Each structure stands twice: as structure tokens, then as C-alpha cells.
Tab-separated table of C-alpha atoms in Angstrom:
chain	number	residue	atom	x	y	z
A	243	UNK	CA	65.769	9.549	-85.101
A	244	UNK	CA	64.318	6.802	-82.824
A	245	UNK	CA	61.978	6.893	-80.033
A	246	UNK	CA	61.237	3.906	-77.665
A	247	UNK	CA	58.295	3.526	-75.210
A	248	UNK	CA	60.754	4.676	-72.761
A	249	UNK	CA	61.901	7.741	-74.130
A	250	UNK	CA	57.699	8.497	-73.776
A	251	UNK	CA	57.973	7.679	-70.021
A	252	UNK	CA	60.993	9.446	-69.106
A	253	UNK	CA	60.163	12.471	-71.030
A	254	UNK	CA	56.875	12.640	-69.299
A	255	UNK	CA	58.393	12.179	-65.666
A	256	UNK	CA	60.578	14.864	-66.363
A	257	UNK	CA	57.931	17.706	-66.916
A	258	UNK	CA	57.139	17.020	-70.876
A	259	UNK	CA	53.855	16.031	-71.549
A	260	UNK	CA	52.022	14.305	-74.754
A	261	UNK	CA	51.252	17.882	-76.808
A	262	UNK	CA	55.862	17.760	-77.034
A	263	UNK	CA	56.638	17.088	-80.393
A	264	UNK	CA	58.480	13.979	-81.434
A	265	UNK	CA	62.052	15.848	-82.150
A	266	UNK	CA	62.607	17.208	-78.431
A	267	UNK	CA	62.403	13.368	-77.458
A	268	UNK	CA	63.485	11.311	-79.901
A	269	UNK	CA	67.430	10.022	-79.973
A	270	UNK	CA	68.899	11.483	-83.245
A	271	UNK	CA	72.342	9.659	-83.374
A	272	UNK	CA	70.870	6.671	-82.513
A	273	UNK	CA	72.822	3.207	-82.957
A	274	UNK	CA	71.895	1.759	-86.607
A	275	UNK	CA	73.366	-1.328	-88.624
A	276	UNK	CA	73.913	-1.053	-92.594
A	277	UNK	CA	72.187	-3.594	-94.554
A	278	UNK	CA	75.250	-4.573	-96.449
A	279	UNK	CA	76.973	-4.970	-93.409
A	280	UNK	CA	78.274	-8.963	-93.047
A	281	UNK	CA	77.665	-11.067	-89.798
A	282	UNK	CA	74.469	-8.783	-89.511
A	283	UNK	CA	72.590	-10.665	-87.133
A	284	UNK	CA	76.491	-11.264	-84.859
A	285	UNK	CA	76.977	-7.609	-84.895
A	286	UNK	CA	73.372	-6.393	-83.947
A	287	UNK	CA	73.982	-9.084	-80.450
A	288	UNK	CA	77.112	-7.542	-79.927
A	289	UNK	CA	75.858	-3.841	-79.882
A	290	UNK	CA	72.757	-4.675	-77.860
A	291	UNK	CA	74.444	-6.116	-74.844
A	292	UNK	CA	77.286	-3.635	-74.962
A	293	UNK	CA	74.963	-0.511	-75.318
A	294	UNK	CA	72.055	-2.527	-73.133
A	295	UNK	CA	69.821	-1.869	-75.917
A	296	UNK	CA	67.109	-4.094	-77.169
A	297	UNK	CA	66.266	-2.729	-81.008
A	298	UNK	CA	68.440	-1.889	-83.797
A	299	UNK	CA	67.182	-0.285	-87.015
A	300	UNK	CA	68.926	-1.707	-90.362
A	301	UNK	CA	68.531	1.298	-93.290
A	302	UNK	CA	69.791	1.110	-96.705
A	303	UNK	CA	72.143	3.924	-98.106
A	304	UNK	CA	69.387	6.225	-97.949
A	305	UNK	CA	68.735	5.989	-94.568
A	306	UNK	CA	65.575	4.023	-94.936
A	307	UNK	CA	64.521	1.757	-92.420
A	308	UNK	CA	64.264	-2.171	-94.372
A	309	UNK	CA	64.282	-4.184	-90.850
A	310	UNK	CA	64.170	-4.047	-87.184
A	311	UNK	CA	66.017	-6.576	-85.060
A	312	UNK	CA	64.991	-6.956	-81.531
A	313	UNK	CA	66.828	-8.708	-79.000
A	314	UNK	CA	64.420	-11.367	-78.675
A	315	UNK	CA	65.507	-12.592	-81.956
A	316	UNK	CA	68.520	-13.623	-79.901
A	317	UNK	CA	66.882	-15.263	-76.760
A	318	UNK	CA	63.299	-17.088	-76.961
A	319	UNK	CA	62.973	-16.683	-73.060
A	320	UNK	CA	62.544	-13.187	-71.023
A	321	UNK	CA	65.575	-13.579	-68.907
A	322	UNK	CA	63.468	-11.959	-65.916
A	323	UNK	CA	60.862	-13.889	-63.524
A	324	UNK	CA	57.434	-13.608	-64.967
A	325	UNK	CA	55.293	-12.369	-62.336
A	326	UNK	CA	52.063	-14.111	-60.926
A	327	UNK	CA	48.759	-11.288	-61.402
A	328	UNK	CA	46.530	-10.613	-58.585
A	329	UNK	CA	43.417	-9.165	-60.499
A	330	UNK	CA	40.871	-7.230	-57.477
A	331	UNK	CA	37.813	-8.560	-58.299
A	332	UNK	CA	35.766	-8.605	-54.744
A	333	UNK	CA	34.625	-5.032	-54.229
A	334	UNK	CA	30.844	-3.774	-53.944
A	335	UNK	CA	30.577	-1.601	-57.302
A	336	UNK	CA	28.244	0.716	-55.041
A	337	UNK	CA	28.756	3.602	-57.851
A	338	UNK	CA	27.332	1.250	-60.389
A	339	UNK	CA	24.104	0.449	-58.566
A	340	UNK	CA	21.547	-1.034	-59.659
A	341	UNK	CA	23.769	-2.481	-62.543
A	342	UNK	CA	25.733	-4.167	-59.847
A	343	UNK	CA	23.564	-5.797	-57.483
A	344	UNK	CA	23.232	-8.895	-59.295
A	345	UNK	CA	26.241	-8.706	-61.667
A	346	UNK	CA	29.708	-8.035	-60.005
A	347	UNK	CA	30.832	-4.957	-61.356
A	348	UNK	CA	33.991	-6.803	-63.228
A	349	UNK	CA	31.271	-9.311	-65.148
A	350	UNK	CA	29.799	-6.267	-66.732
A	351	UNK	CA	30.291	-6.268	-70.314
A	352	UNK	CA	31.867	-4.596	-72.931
A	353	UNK	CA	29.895	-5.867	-76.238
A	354	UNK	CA	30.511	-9.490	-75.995
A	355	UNK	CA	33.163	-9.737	-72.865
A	356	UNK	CA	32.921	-9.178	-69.360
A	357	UNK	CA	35.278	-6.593	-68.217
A	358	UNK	CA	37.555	-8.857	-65.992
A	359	UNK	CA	37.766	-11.159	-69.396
A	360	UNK	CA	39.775	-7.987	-71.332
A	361	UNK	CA	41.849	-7.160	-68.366
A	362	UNK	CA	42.836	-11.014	-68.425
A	363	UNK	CA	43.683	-11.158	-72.159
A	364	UNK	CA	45.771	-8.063	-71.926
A	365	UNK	CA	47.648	-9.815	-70.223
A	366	UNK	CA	47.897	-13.170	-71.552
A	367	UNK	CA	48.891	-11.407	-74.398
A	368	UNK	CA	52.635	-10.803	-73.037
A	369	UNK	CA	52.877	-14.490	-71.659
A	370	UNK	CA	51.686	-14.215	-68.125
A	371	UNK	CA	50.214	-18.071	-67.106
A	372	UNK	CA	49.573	-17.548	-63.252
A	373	UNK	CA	46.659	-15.760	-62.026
A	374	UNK	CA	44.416	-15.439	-59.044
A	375	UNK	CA	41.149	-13.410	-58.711
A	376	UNK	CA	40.352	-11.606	-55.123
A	377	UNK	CA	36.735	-12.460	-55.254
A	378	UNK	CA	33.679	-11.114	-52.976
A	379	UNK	CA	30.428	-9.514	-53.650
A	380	UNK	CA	29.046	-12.426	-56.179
A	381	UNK	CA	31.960	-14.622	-56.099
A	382	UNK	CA	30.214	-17.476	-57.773
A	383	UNK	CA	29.460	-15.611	-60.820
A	384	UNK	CA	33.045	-14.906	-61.575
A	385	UNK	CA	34.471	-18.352	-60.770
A	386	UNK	CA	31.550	-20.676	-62.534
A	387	UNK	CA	32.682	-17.986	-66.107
A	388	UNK	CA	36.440	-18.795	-65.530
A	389	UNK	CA	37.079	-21.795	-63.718
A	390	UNK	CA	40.392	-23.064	-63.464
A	391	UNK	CA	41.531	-20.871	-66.439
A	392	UNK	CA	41.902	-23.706	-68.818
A	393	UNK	CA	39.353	-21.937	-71.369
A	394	UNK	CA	42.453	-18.886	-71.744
A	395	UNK	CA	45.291	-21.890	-71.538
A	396	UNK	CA	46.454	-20.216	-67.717
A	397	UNK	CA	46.233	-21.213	-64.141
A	398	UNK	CA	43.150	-19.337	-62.324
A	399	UNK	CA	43.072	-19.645	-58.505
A	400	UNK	CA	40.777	-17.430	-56.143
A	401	UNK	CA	41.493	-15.488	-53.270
A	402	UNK	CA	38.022	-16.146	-51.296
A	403	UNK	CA	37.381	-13.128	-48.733
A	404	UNK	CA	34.960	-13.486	-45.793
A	405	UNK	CA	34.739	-9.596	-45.386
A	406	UNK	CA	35.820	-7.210	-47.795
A	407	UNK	CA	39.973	-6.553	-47.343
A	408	UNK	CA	40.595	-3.215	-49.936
A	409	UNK	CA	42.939	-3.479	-53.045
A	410	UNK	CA	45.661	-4.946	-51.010
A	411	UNK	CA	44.743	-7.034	-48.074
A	412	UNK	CA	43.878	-9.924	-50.187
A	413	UNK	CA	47.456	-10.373	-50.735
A	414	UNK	CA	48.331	-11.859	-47.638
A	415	UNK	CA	46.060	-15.097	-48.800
A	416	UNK	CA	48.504	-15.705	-51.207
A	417	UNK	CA	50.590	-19.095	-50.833
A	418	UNK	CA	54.064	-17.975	-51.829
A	419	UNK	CA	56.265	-20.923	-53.244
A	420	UNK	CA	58.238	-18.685	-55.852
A	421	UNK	CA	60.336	-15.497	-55.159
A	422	UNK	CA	58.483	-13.481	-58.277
A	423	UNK	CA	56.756	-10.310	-58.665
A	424	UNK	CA	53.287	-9.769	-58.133
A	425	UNK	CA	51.360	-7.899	-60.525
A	426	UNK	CA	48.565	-6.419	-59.097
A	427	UNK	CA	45.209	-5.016	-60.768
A	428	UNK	CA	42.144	-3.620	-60.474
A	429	UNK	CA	39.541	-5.536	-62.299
A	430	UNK	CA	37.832	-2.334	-63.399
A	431	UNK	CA	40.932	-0.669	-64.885
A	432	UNK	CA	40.766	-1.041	-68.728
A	433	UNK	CA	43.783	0.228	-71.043
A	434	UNK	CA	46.370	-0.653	-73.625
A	435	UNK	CA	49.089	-0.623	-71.020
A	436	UNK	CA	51.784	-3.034	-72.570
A	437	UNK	CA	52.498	-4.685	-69.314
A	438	UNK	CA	55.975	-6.143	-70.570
A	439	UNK	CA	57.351	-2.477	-70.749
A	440	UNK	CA	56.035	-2.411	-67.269
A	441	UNK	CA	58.195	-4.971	-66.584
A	442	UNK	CA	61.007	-4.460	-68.052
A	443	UNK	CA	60.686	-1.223	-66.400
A	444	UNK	CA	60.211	-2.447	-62.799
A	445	UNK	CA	63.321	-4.329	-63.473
A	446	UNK	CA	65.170	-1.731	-64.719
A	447	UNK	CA	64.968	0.742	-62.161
A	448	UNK	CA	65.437	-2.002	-59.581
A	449	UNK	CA	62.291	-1.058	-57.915
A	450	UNK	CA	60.382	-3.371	-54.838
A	451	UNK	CA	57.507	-1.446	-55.808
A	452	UNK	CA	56.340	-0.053	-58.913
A	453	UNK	CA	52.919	2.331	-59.366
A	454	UNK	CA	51.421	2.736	-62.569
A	455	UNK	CA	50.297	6.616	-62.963
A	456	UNK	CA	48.089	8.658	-64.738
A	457	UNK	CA	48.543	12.373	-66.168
A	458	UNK	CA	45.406	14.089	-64.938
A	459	UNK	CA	44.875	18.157	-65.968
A	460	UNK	CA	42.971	20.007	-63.962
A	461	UNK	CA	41.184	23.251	-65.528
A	462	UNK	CA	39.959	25.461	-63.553
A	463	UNK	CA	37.051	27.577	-64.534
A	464	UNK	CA	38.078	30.747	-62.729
A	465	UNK	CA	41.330	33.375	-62.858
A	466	UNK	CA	43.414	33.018	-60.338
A	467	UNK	CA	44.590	36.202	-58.842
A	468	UNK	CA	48.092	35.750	-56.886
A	469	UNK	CA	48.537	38.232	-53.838
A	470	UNK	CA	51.054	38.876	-51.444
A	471	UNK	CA	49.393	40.628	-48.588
A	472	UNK	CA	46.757	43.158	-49.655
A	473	UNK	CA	48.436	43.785	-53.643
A	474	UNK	CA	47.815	42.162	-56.495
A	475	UNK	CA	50.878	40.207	-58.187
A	476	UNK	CA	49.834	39.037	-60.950
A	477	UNK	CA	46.151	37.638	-62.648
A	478	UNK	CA	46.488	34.252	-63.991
A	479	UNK	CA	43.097	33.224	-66.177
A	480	UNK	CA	41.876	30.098	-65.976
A	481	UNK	CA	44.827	28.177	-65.143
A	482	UNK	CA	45.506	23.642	-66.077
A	483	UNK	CA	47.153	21.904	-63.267
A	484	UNK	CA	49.025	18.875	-64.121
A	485	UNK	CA	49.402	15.728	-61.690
A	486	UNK	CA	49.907	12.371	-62.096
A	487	UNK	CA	47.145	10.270	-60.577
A	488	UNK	CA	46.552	6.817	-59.085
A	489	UNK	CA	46.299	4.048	-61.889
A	490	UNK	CA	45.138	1.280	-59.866
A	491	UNK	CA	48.182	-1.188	-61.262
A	492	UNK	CA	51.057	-2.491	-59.308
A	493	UNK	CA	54.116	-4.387	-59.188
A	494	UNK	CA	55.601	-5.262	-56.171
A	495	UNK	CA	58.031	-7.894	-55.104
A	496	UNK	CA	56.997	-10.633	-52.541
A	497	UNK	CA	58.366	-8.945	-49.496
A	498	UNK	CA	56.180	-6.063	-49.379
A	499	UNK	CA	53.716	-8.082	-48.028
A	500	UNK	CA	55.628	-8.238	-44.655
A	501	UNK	CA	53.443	-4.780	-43.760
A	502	UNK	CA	50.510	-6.805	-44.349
A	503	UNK	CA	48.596	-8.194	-41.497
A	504	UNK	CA	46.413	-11.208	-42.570
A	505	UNK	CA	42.612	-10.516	-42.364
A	506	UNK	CA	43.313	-6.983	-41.709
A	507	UNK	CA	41.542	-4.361	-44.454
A	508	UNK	CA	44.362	-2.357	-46.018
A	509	UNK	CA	44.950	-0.536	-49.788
A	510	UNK	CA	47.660	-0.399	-51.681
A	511	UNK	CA	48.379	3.289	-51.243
A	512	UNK	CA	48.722	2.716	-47.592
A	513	UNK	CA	50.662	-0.179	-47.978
A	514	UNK	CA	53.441	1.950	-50.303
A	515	UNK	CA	53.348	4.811	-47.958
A	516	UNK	CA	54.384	1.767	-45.224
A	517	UNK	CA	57.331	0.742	-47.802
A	518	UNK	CA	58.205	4.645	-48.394
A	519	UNK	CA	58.444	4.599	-44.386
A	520	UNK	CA	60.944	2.010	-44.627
A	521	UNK	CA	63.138	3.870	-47.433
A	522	UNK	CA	62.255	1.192	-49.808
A	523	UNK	CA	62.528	2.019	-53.382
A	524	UNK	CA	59.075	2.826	-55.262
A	525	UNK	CA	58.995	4.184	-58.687
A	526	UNK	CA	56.505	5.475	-60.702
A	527	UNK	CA	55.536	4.143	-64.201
A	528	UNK	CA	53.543	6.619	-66.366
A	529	UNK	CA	50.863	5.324	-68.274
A	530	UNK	CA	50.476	7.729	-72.367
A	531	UNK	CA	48.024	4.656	-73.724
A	532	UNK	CA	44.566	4.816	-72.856
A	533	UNK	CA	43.425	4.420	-69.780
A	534	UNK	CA	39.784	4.388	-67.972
A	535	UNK	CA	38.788	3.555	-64.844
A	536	UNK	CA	34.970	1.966	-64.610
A	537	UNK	CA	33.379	3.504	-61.252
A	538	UNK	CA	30.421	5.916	-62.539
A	539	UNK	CA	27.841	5.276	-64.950
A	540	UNK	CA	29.127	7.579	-67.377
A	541	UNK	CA	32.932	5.977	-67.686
A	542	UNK	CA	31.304	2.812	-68.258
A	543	UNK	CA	29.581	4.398	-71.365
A	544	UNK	CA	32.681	5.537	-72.337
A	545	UNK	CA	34.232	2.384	-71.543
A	546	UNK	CA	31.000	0.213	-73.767
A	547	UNK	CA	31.865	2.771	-76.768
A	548	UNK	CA	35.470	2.613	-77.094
A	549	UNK	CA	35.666	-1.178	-76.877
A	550	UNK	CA	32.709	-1.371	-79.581
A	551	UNK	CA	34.709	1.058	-81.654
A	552	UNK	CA	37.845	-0.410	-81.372
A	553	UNK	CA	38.037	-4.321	-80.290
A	554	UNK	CA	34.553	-5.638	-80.924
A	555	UNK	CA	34.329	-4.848	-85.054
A	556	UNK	CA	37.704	-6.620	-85.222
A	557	UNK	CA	36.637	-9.516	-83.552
A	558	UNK	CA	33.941	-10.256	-85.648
């Protein structure tokens, strides 16, 4: 069978979580192309747009997989508006004290890089050119390391606030010229997020609004002992409570930022709960690659250890 990443994302939104094996999710009579098959690369375009599918396996007679043709071997261009990234960058790092009093929390580094230098190549690594950091608490040391952005090959403005505006209220200092999405950040979120399946998925599910989540289980240490009225129903020892949590990433479309009144302090959870008000429609992308957010001493351990582990020895 085949699985995509969002056969993952739908499985998980529907109650499935990442112990379900493969089989339950995967597609088993999936849409494949013979090798020996003539006007391969014709045929392959053909199925794609009329199953609105982007990958088709080509197997020999065995069933073996020899190649994998996507459908941007067909077009060089996404045919959707890129969107411009809003990275938050301006907030205290209070948590983080005394690291952060004379390092913004986003300049503290992970071996070699600053942690507002991995969020950025994450996502220059799917294309995105336009960027603008909401700067603060020790501005100047985050604009003198990235300038203009040429270092990276992308655009880097800065959203300058005179008094601290929460993960949202720095929008409004945006100068629109382009109807595109705005991807919006945390600059002390790190993970593997592949932010064009975010993308396509915002797209997809024609959303204004879409929030990156988290699966978060909850253990609890105790047996829970269910009652109704004095008797006992049932004894339920030490219970796990699943619920998807905050991931402090965003993408919204331009006119969200109607709710937003400029120089006014507002988050982005109480700017969705505005759009919810107005029936607009938010979805919810689930996030299965890691994922850490750097607020406490100890996840910034964790945070120094994995990217040693993992990004630093192959960068040497």
C-alpha cells in the first residue's frame, strides 16, 4: 500500500494516534503505473489531475517500486501564492532568565546557530523568500546577525514594536501590497514541520485560518474512581488523556487582520476565537514530526541535544 503525509494527519484527527500500525492507514488499492507502460510520463499527468493526486508509484511485475513521479515533475512552479512569514521574535524570554537578559531568547544557540537562524532555514528550505521579524527585547542583536536577509538569499524586514504587542498584534504593522497568506511563527518553536504540506493543506481545506497542533498525553498518577451519587461505577487506574495542544504556527489569510486593532496587545488564540465568532473557517493541522517549544531551561537542553545529535555532526 501507500501512505502520504496526509493519510498521517487525517488519521490522527480522526481519533488514531502514532502507536496505529501502518496497515489501518495506509491506501491498499492505491493508483500505480507499470513500468512497461508507453507514454509513461503522459499517463502519470493524466491520472494526477483526474484523481487530484500528486505521486504515482511505477513497480515492475513484481510489484516493486523502481520510481516515483511527483507532480512537480510536470510544473516547476507551486501553482498556489507563496506566503510571506511573520517569525515572533520580540518577547521577554522571562522563563529563560538570566540566559536572556542580554541575549534575546531566539539568538540563543543550538551548537553553532542561533535558534531564530534554524526556524529561518526550515523554511527557506521549501522556497519561502519574504520574511519579517517582530522584534523587541534586544532588537539590535537580531537585526545587526541578519540584516536585510541577503546572507540566506531572502528579503528580511522588521516589525519594530514600541511596547510589547503578543504573538499577533505585530501583524497589523504589516504593509500589505499582495493578497497572500501569512505564515506566522514563533521564533522559539523548533521542529521538522514540512511547511509545504502545511500549505498545501491550508489550501486544501480552503481554510482563512489554519493552526498547527500538537498531540499532548496526559498521565495521571492516580486511579480515577467514577461515581454516580454515593456508588462506585467503575475504578479506572491511572488513566492518559489525549489533546491536541497549541503549536505556536499559523497560517492565516490577509483579512484576518481586520479584528486587529493597530497598537493594541492581542494573541493569536484570541484573534481565532474572534474569526470562530464570525463563522470563519479554521482548521487544524496536526503536527507527528518533532516538535519542541523553548520556554524552560530544561526544553532548551533538550532542544541543545537533539540539534547536536542530529543537525550539527552533519554539518560539519
Amino acid at each position: 500500500g501507500t501512505i502520504t503525509d496526509g493519510d498521517i494527519r487525517r488519521s490522527l484527527l480522526s481519533g488514531l494516534n502514532l502507536e496505529t500500525q501502518v496497515k489501518e492507514v495506509m491506501t491498499k488499492n492505491m493508483i500505480v503505473l507499470d513500468h512497461k507502460e508507453e507514454f509513461l510520463q503522459n499517463k502519470a499527468e493524466i491520472l494526477m489531475i483526474n484523481n487530484d493526486i500528486r505521486q504515482i508509484p511505477v513497480i515492475d511485475s513484481y510489484g516493486r517500486v523502481l520510481d516515483l513521479i511527483t507532480f512537480k515533475d510536470f510544473c516547476k512552479s507551486v501553482p498556489q501564492k507563496l506566503p510571506m512569514v511573520v517569525i515572533m521574535a520580540g518577547g521577554l524570554g522571562s522563563r529563560l532568565m538570566p540566559l536572556t537578559e542580554k541575549t534575546p531568547k531566539p539568538m540563543l544557540k543550538l551548537g553553532k546557530k542561533p535558534m531564530l537562524e534554524i526556524v529561518l532555514n526550515n523554511c527557506i528550505r521549501v522556497g519561502l523568500k519574504d520574511f519579517y521579524f517582530a522584534v523587541n527585547h534586544l532588537k539590535d542583536q537580531i537585526i545587526e546577525y541578519f540584516g536585510d536577509g541577503s546572507k540566506w538569499g531572502v528579503d528580511i524586514k522588521y516589525l519594530q514594536e514600541e511596547t510589547p504587542l503578543g504573538t499577533a498584534g505585530a501583524l497589523k504593522l504589516l504593509n500589505l501590497d499582495e493578497d497572500k497568506p501569512i505564515l506566522v511563527m514563533n521564533g522559539d518553536v523548533l521542529t521538522n514541520l514540512n511547511i509545504a504540506n502545511l500549505i498545501n493543506f491550508h489550501y486544501k481545506n480552503s481554510s482563512l485560518a489554519t493552526i498547527c497542533v500538537r498531540e499532548h498525553i496526559e498521565k495521571l498518577a492516580y486511579g480515577v474512581v467514577h461515581l454516580k451519587n454515593e456508588k462506585v461505577k467503575s475504578i479506572e487506574e491511572k488513566p492518559s488523556f489525549r489533546n491536541y495542544v497549541n503549536a505556536g504556527i499559523y497560517l492565516i489569510e490577509p483579512n484576518l487582520l481586520d479584528f486587529i486593532q493597530k497598537g493594541t496587545p492581542i494573541d493569536m488564540p484570541e484573534l481565532l476565537t474572534l474569526a470562530l465568532e464570525s463563522n470563519m473557517n479554521i482548521s487544524a493541522c496536526p503536527i507527528h514530526e518533532y516538535w519542541l517549544d523553548v520556554g524552560q531551561p530544561e526544553t532548551l537542553l533538550k532542544a541543545k541535544k537533539y540539534w547536536e545529535n542530529k543537525f550539527v555532526k552533519n554539518e560539519k
